[in-house]
mmCIF file of C-alpha atoms and ligand atoms in Angstrom:
data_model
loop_
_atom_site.group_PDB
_atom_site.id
_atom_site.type_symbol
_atom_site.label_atom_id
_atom_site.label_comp_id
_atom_site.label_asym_id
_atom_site.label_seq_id
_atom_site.Cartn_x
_atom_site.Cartn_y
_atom_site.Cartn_z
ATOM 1 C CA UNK A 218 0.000 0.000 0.000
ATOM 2 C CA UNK A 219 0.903 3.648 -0.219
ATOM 3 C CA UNK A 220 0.314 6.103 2.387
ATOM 4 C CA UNK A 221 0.240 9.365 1.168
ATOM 5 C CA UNK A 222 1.120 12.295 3.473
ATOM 6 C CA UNK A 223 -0.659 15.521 3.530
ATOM 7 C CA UNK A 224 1.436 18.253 1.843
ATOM 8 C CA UNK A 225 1.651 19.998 5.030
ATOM 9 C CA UNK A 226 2.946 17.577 7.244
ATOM 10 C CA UNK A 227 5.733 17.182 9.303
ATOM 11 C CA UNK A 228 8.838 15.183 9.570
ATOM 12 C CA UNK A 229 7.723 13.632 12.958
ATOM 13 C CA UNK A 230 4.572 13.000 11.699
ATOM 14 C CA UNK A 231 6.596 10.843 8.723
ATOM 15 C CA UNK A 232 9.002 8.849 11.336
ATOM 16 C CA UNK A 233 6.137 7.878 13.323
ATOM 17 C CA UNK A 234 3.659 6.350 10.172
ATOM 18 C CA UNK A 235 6.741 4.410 9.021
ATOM 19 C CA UNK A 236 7.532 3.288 13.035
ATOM 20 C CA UNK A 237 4.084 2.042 12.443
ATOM 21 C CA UNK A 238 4.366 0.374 9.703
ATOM 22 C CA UNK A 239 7.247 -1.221 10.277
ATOM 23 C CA UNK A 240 6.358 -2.066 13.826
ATOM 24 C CA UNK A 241 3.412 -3.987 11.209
ATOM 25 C CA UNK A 242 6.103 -5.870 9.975
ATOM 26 C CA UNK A 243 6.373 -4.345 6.847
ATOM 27 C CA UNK A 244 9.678 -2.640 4.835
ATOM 28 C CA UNK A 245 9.044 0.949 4.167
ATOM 29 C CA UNK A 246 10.176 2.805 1.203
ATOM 30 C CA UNK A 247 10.179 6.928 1.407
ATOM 31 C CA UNK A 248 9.687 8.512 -1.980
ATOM 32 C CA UNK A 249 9.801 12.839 -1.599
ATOM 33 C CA UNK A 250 7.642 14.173 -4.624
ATOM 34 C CA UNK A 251 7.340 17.578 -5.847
ATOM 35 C CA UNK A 252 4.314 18.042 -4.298
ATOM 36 C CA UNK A 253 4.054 15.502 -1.564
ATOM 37 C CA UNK A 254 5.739 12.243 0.669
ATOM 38 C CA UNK A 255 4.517 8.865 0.101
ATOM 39 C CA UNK A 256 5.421 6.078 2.007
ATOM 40 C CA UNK A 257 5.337 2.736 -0.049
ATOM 41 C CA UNK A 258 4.844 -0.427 2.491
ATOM 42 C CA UNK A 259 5.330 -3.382 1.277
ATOM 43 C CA UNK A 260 5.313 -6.817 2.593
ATOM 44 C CA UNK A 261 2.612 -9.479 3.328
ATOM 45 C CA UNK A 262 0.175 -7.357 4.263
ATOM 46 C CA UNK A 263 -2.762 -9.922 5.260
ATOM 47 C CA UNK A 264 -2.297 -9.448 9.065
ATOM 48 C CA UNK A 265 -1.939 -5.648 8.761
ATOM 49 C CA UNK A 266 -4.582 -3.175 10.459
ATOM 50 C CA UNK A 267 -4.694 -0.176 8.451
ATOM 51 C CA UNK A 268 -6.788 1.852 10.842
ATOM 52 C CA UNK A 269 -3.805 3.142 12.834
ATOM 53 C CA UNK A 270 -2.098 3.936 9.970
ATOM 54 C CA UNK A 271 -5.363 6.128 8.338
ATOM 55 C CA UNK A 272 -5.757 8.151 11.397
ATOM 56 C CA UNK A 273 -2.225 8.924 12.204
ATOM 57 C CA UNK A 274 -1.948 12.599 12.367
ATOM 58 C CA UNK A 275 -0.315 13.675 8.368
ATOM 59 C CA UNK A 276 -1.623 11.213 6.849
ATOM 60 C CA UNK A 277 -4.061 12.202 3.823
ATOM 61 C CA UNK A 278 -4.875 8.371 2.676
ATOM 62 C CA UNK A 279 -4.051 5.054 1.778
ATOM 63 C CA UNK A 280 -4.212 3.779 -1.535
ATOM 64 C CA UNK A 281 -3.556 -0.027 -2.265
ATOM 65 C CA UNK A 282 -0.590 -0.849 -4.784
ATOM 66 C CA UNK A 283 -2.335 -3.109 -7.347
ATOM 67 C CA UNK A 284 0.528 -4.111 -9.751
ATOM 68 C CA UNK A 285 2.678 -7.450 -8.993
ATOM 69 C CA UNK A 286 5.996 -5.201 -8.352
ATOM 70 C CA UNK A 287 5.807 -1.918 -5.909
ATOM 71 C CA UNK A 288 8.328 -0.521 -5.332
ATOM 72 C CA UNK A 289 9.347 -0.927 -9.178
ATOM 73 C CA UNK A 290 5.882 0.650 -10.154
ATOM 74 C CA UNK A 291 4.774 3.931 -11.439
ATOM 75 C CA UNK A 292 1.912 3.583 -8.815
ATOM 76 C CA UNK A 293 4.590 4.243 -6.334
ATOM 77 C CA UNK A 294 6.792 6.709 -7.993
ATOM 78 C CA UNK A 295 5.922 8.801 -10.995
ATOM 79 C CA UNK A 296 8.711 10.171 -11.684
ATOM 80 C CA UNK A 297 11.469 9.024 -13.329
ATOM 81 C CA UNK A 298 14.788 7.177 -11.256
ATOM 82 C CA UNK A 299 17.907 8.703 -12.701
ATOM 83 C CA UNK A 300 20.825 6.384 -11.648
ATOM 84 C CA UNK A 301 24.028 7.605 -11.845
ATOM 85 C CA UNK A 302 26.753 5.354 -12.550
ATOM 86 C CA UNK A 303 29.599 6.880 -10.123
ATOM 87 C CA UNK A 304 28.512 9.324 -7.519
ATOM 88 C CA UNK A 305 29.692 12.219 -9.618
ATOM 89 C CA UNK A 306 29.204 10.785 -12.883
ATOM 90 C CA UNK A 307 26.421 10.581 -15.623
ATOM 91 C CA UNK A 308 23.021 9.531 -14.976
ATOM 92 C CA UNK A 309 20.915 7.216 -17.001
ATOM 93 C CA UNK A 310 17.086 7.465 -16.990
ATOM 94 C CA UNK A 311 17.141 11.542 -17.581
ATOM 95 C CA UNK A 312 17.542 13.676 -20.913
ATOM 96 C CA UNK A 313 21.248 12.147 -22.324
ATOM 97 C CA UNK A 314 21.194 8.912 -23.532
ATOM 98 C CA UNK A 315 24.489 6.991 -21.867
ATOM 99 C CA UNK A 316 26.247 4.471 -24.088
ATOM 100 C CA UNK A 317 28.392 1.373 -22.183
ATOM 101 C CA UNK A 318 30.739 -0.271 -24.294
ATOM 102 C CA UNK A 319 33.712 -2.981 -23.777
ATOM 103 C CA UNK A 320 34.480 -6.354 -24.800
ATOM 104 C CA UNK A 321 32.699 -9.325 -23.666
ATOM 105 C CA UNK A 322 35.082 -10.430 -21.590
ATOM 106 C CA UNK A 323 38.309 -9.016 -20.356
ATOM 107 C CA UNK A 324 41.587 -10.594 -22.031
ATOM 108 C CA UNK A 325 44.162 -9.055 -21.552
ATOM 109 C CA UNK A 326 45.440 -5.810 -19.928
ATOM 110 C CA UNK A 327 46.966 -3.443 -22.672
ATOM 111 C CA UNK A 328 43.920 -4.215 -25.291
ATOM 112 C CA UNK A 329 41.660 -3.521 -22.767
ATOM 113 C CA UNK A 330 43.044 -0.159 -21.883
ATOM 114 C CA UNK A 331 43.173 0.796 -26.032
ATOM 115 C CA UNK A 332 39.658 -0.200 -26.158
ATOM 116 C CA UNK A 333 38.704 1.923 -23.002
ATOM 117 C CA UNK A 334 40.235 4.736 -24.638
ATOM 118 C CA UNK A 335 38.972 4.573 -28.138
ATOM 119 C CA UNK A 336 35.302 4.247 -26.546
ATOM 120 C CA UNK A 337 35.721 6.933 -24.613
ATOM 121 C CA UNK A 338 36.445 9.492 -27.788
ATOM 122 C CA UNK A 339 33.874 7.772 -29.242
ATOM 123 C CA UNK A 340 31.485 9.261 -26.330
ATOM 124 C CA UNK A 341 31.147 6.383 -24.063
ATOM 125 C CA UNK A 342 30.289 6.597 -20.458
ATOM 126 C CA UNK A 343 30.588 3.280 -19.418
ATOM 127 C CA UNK A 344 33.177 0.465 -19.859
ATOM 128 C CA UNK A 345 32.365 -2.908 -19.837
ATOM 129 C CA UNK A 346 34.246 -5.945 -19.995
ATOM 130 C CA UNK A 347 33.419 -9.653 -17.798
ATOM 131 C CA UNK A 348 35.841 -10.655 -15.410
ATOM 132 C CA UNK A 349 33.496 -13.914 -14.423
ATOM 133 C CA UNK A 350 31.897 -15.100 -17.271
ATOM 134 C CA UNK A 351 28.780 -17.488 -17.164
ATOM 135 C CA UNK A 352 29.204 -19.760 -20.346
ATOM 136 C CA UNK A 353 26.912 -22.086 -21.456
ATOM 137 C CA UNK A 354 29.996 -24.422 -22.003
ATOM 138 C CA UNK A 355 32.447 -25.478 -19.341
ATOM 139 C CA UNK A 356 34.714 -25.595 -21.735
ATOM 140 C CA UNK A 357 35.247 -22.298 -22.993
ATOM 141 C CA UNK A 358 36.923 -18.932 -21.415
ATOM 142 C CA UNK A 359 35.752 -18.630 -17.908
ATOM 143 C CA UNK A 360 37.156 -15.164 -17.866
ATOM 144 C CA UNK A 361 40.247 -13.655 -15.890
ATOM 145 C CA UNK A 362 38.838 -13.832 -12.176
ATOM 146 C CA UNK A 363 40.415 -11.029 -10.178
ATOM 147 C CA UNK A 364 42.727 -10.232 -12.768
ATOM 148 C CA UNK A 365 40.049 -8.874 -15.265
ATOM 149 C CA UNK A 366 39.260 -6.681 -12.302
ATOM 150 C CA UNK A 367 42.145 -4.942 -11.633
ATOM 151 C CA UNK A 368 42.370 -4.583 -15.356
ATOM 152 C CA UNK A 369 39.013 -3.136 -15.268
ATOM 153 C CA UNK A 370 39.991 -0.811 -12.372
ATOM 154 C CA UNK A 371 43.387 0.597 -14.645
ATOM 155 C CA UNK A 372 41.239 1.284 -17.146
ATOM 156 C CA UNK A 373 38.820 3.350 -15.020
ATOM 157 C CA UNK A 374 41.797 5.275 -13.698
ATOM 158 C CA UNK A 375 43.214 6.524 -17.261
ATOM 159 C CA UNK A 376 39.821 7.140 -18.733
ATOM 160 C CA UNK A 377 37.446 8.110 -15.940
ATOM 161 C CA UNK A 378 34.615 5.260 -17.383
ATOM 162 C CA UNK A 379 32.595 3.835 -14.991
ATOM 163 C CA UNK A 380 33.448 0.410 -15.089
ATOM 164 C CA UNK A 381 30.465 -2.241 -15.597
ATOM 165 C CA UNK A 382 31.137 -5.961 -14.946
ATOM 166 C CA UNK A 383 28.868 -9.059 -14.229
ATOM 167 C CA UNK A 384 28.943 -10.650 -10.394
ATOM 168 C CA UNK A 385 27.830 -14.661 -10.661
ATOM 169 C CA UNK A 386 27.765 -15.672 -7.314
ATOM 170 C CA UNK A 387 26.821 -14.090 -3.966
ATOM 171 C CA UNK A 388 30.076 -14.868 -2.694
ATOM 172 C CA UNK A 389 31.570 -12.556 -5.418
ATOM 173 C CA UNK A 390 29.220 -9.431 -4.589
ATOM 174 C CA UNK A 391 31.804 -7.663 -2.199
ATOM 175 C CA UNK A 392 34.558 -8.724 -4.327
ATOM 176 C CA UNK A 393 33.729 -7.149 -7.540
ATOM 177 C CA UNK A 394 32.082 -4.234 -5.614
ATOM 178 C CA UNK A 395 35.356 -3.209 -4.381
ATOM 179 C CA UNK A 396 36.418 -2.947 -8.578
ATOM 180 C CA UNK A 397 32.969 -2.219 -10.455
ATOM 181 C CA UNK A 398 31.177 0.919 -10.444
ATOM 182 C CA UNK A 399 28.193 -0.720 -11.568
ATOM 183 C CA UNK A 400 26.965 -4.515 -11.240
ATOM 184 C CA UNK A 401 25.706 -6.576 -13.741
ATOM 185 C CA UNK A 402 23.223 -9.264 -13.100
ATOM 186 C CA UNK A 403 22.988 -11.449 -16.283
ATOM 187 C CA UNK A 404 20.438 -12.623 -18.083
ATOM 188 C CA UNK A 405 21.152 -16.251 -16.743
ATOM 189 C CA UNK A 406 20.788 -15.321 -13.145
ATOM 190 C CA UNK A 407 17.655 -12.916 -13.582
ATOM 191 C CA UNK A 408 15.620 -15.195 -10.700
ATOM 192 C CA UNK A 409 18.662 -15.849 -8.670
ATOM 193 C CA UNK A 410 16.805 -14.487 -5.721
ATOM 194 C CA UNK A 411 19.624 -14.516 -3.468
ATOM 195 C CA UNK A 412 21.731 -13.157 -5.645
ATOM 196 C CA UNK A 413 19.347 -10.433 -6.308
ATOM 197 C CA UNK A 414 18.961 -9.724 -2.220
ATOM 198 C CA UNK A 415 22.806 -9.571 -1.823
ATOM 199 C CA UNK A 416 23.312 -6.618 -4.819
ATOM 200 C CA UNK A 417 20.301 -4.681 -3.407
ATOM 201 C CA UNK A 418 22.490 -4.748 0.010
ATOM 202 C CA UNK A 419 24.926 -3.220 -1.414
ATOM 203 C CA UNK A 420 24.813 0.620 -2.583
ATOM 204 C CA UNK A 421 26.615 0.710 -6.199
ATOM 205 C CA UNK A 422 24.035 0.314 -8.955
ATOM 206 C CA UNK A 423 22.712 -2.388 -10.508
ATOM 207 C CA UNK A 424 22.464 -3.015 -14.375
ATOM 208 C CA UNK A 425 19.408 -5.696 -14.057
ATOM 209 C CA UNK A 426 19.287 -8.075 -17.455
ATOM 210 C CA UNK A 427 15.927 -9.365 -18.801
ATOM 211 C CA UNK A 428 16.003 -13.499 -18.135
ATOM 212 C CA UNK A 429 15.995 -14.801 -22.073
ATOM 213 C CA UNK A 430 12.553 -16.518 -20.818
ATOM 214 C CA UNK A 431 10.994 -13.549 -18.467
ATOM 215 C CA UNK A 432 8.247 -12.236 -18.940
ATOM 216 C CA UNK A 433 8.279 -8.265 -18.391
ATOM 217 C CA UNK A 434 6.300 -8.966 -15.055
ATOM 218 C CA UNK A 435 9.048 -11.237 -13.858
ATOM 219 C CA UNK A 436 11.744 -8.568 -14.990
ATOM 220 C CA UNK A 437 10.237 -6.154 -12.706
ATOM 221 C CA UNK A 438 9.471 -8.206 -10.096
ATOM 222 C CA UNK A 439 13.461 -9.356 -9.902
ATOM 223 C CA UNK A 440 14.427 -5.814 -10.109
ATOM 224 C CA UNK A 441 11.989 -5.584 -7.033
ATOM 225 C CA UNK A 442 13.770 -7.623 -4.894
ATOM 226 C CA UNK A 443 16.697 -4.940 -5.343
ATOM 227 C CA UNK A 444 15.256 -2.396 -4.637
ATOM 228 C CA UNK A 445 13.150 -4.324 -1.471
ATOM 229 C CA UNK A 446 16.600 -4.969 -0.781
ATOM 230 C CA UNK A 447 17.656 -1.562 -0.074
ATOM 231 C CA UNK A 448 19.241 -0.453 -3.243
ATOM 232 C CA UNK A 449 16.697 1.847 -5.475
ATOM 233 C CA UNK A 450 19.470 1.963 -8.154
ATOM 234 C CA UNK A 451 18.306 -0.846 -10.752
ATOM 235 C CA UNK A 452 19.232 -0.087 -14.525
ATOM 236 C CA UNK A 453 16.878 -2.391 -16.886
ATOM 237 C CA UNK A 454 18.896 -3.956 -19.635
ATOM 238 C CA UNK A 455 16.509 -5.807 -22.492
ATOM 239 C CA UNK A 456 18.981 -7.832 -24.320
ATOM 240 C CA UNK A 457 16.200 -10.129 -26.056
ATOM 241 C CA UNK A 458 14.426 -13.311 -25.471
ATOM 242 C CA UNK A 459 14.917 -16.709 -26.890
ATOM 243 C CA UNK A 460 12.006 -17.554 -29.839
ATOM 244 C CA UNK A 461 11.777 -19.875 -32.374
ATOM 245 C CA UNK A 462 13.725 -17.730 -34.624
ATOM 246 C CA UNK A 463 16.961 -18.720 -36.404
ATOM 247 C CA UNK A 464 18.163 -15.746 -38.297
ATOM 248 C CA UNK A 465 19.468 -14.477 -34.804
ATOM 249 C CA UNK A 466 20.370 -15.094 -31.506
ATOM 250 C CA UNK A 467 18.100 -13.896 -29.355
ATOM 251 C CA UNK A 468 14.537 -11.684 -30.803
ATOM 252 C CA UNK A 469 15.721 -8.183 -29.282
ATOM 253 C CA UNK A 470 11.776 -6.915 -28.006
ATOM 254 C CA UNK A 471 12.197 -2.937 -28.305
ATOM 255 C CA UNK A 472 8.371 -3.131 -27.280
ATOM 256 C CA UNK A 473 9.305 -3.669 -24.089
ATOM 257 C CA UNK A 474 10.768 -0.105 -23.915
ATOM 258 C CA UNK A 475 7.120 1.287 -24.029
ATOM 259 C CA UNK A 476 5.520 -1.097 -21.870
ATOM 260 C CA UNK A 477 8.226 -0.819 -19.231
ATOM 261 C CA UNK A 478 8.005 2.834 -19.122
ATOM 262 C CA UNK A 479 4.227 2.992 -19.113
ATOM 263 C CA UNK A 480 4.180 0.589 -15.532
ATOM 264 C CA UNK A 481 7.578 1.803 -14.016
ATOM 265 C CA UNK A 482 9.596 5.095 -13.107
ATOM 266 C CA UNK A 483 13.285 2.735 -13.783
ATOM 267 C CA UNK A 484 15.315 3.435 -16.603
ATOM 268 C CA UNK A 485 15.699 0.959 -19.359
ATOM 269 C CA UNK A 486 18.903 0.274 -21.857
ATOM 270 C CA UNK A 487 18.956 -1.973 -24.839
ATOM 271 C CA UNK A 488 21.682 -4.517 -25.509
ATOM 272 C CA UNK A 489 21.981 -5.306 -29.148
ATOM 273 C CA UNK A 490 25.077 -7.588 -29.145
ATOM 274 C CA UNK A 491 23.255 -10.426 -27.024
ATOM 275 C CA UNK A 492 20.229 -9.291 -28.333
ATOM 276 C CA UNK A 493 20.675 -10.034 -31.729
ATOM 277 C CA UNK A 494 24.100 -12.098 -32.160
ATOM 278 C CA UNK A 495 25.205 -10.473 -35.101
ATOM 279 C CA UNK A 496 27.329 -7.410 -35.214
ATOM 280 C CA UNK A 497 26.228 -6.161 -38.787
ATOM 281 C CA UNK A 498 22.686 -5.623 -36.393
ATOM 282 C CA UNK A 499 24.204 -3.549 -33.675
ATOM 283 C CA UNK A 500 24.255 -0.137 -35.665
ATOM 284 C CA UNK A 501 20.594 -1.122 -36.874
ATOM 285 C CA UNK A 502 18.782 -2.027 -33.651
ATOM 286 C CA UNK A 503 20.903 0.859 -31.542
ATOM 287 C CA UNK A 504 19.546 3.451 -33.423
ATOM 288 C CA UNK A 505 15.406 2.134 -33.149
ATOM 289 C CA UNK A 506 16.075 1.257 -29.150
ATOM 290 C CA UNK A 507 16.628 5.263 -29.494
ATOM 291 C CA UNK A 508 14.227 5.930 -31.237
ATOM 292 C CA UNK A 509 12.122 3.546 -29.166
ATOM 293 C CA UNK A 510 13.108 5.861 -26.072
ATOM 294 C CA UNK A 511 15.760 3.757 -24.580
ATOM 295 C CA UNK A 512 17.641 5.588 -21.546
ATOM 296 C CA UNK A 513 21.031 3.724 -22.961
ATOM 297 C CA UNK A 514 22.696 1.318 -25.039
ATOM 298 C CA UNK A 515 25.228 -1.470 -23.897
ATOM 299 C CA UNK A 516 27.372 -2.672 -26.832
ATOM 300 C CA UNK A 517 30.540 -5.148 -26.904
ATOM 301 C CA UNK A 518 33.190 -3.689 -28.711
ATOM 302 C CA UNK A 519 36.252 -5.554 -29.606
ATOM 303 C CA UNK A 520 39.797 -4.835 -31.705
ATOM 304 C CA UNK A 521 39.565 -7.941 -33.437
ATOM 305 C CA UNK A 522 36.037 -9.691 -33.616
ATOM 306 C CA UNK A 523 36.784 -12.692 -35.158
ATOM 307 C CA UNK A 524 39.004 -13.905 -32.455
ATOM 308 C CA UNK A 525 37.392 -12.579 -29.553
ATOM 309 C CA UNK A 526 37.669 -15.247 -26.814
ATOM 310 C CA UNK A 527 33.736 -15.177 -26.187
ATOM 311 C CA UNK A 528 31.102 -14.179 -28.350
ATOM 312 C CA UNK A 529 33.251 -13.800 -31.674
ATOM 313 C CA UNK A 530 32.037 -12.257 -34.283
ATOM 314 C CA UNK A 531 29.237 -10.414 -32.190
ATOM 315 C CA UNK A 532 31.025 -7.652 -31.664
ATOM 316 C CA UNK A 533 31.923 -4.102 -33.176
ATOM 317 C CA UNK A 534 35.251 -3.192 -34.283
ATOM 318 C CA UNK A 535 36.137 0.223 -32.239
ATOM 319 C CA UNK A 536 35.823 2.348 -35.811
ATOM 320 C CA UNK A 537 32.518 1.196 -35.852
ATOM 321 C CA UNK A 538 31.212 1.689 -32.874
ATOM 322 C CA UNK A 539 32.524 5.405 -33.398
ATOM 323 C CA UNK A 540 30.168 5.876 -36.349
ATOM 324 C CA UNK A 541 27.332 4.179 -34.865
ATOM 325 C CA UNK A 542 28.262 7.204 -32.160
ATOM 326 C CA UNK A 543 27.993 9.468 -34.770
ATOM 327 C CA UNK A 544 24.366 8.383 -36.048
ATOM 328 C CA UNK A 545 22.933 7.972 -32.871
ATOM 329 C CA UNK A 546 23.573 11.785 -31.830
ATOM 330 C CA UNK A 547 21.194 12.868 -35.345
ATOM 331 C CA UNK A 548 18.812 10.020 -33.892
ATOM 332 C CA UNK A 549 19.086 10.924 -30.531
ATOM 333 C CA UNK A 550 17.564 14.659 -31.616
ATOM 334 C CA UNK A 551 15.018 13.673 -33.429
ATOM 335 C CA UNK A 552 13.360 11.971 -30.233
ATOM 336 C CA UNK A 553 14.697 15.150 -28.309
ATOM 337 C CA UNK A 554 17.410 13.523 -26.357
ATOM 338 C CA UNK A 555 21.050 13.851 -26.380
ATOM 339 C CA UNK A 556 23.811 11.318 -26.491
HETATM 340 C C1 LIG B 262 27.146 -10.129 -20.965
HETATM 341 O O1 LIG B 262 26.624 -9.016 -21.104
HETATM 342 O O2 LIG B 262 28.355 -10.268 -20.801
HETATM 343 C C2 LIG B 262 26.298 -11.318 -20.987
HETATM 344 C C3 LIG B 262 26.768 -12.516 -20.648
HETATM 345 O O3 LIG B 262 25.035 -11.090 -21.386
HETATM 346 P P1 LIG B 262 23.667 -11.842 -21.014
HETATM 347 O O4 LIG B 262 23.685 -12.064 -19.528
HETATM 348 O O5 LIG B 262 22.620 -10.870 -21.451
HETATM 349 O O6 LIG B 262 23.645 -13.110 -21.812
HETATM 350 MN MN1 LIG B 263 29.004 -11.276 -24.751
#
C-alpha cells in the first residue's frame, strides 16, 4: 500500500507512520515528490490493520498498490529514477542517452586499456568488460577472475569510465564491488533471488538483465527484490528473449521499452550484441532502441572480432562503434534527447 502524506505535514509525523508500519512488519520505502511524501509499504500485508495507519496525524490516505511489483511501479513513484553510474558521474534514466561499451570479456590488460580509450572518444560513459563469465559451455573462457578486475579498475583510472562488470555468485558481490562501479546481473541469473537480495544490500548500482525466458512482469518483479533490498538503483537492460527464430540469436523486443516505461519510473537500456548475435545488427537495432526511447545502449566492442575469446564475431570493431556514435547523436535529436 501507499500512504500518502498531507502536503503539510511534518517530519515527525513521517518517522512515526513508518515506526508504524514497520512495527506492522512491513519494509518501508520513502519517496519525496514535488508536491508531496509517500510512504510505499510493502510486505505481506494480510495481518496488517490499516486503521492506525489512516488516522495517524499527516496522513491524507491510503491507496492499495495493485501491480505485482511496488516498489518498481509507477503507482509508487511517478517520476522518473535517474541512476548515476559513479557518484559524480552521468546519470541514465534523464535527458542524455548513456552508451556502455567494452568487450565481452576481459583478455588481456593493454587491449583492454586501447579499447577503453577509443570508446571513450567515441562518447562512451561506461566500460564494460566480464571478469566472471557465465558460459553455457564449461569448456570455454571462464574469464580472468580477479585479474580482469584490476584490469578493469586501470582502465577506469586513465579514462574516468565507470566500469560495468557481471557478479555470478553471492560470494563474489563484495569482491567485484570493491572494482565495479556498476553490477551486472545477467540474463542467466535474472531469478537468482539470493543473488538479487545480496546486490540490493549493497549501494553501487545495478544493471538488471531481462532473463531470455521472463516475462516483463518477472523482470520487474526481480528488479523488485533490489530495490526491497535496499538499493533503489536498478538499470533495466533488455537484451532479447529466446524464440523460435533462427536468423538471430536472441529476438531483441524494443516493445518492451514502451511497456516498461508505461508501468515503471526505472530506466531501461537496450543490448543489441546479445540481443541479436550479429554485429552487422548492432548499428541497426541501436539506433530504433533510441528511437524507441531507450535511456542507454550497452554494446561489446572488440579490436579484433573474429578472435574474440567469447562471443566472436558479435562484436563491433572500435571504428565502428565510433560511427554508430555518430548516427545515434542525429537520432538521438530527433526523439529530443542527447547522447
Ligand atoms: C554479458 O553481457 O556479458 C552477458 C553474458 O550477457 P547476457 O547475460 O545478457 O547473456
Ligand atoms: Mn558477450
Amino acid at each position: 500500500m501507499i500512504v500518502v502524506m498531507t502536503p503539510h505535514s511534518t517530519k515527525e509525523q513521517l518517522e512515526h507512520v513508518v515506526k508504524l508500519v514497520e512495527e506492522m512488519g512491513l519494509s518501508t520505502h520513502i519517496i519525496h515528490g514535488t508536491n508531496r511524501t509517500v510512504i510505499a509499504a510493502v510486505g505481506d500485508k494480510r495481518m496488517v490493520d490499516k486503521t492506525a495507519i489512516e488516522y495517524s496525524p499527516g496522513v491524507e490516505k491510503i491507496v492499495p498498490i495493485l501491480s505485482p511489483y511496488k516498489v518498481a511501479s509507477k503507482e509508487v513513484k511517478q517520476e522518473k529514477t535517474v541512476v548515476k553510474l559513479q557518484p559524480h558521474g552521468s546519470g541514465i534514466g534523464g535527458k542524455t542517452v548513456q552508451v556502455i561499451a567494452g568487450p565481452c570479456s576481459v583478455e588481456d590488460r593493454s587491449q583492454l586499456l586501447e579499447i577503453a580509450h577509443q570508446i571513450k572518444d567515441a562518447g562512451a560513459v561506461g566500460l564494460r568488460g566480464g571478469a566472471f563469465k557465465p558460459r553455457s559451455s564449461p569448456y570455454s573462457f571462464q574469464g580472468l577472475a580477479e585479474k580482469g578486475l584490476e584490469y578493469l579498475a586501470d582502465a577506469r583510472e586513465q579514462t574516468g569510465l565507470a566500469v560495468v562488470t557481471e557478479v555470478v555468485t553471492v560470494n563474489h558481490v563484495e569482491r567485484v564491488a570493491q572494482y565495479a562501479d556498476v553490477l551486472q546481473i545477467g540474463a542467466r541469473n535474472m531469478q537468482n533471488f539470493m543473488l538479487l537480495r545480496a546486490v540490493g544490500e549493497q549501494p553501487k548500482p545495478v544493471l538488471l538483465k531481462r532473463g531470455m525466458c521472463a516475462t516483463m512482469e518477472e523482470f520487474l518483479l526481480a528488479a523488485e527484490y533490489i530495490i526491497n533490498a535496499g538499493n533503489p538503483n536498478v538499470i533495466l537492460c533488455e537484451r532479447g528473449i529466446r524464440t523460435y527464430e533462427e536468423y538471430c540469436r536472441n529476438t531483441l523486443t524494443l516493445s518492451i521499452i514502451p511497456a516498461i516505461q508505461r508501468v515503471s519510473h526505472l530506466p531501461i537500456i537496450v543490448d543489441p550484441t546479445h540481443g541479436t548475435g550479429h554485429a552487422y545488427m548492432i548499428e541497426p537495432m541501436s539506433l530504433a532502441a533510441v528511437a524507441a526511447g531507450a535511456d542507454g545502449l550497452i554494446i561489446e566492442v572488440h579490436p579484433d572480432p573474429e578472435h574474440a575469446l567469447s562471443d566472436p564475431g558479435q562484436q563491433l570493431t572500435p571504428s565502428l562503434f565510433q560511427q554508430l556514435m555518430h548516427k545515434l547523436v542525429r537520432v538521438a535529436q530527433a526523439v529530443d534527447r542527447k547522447v
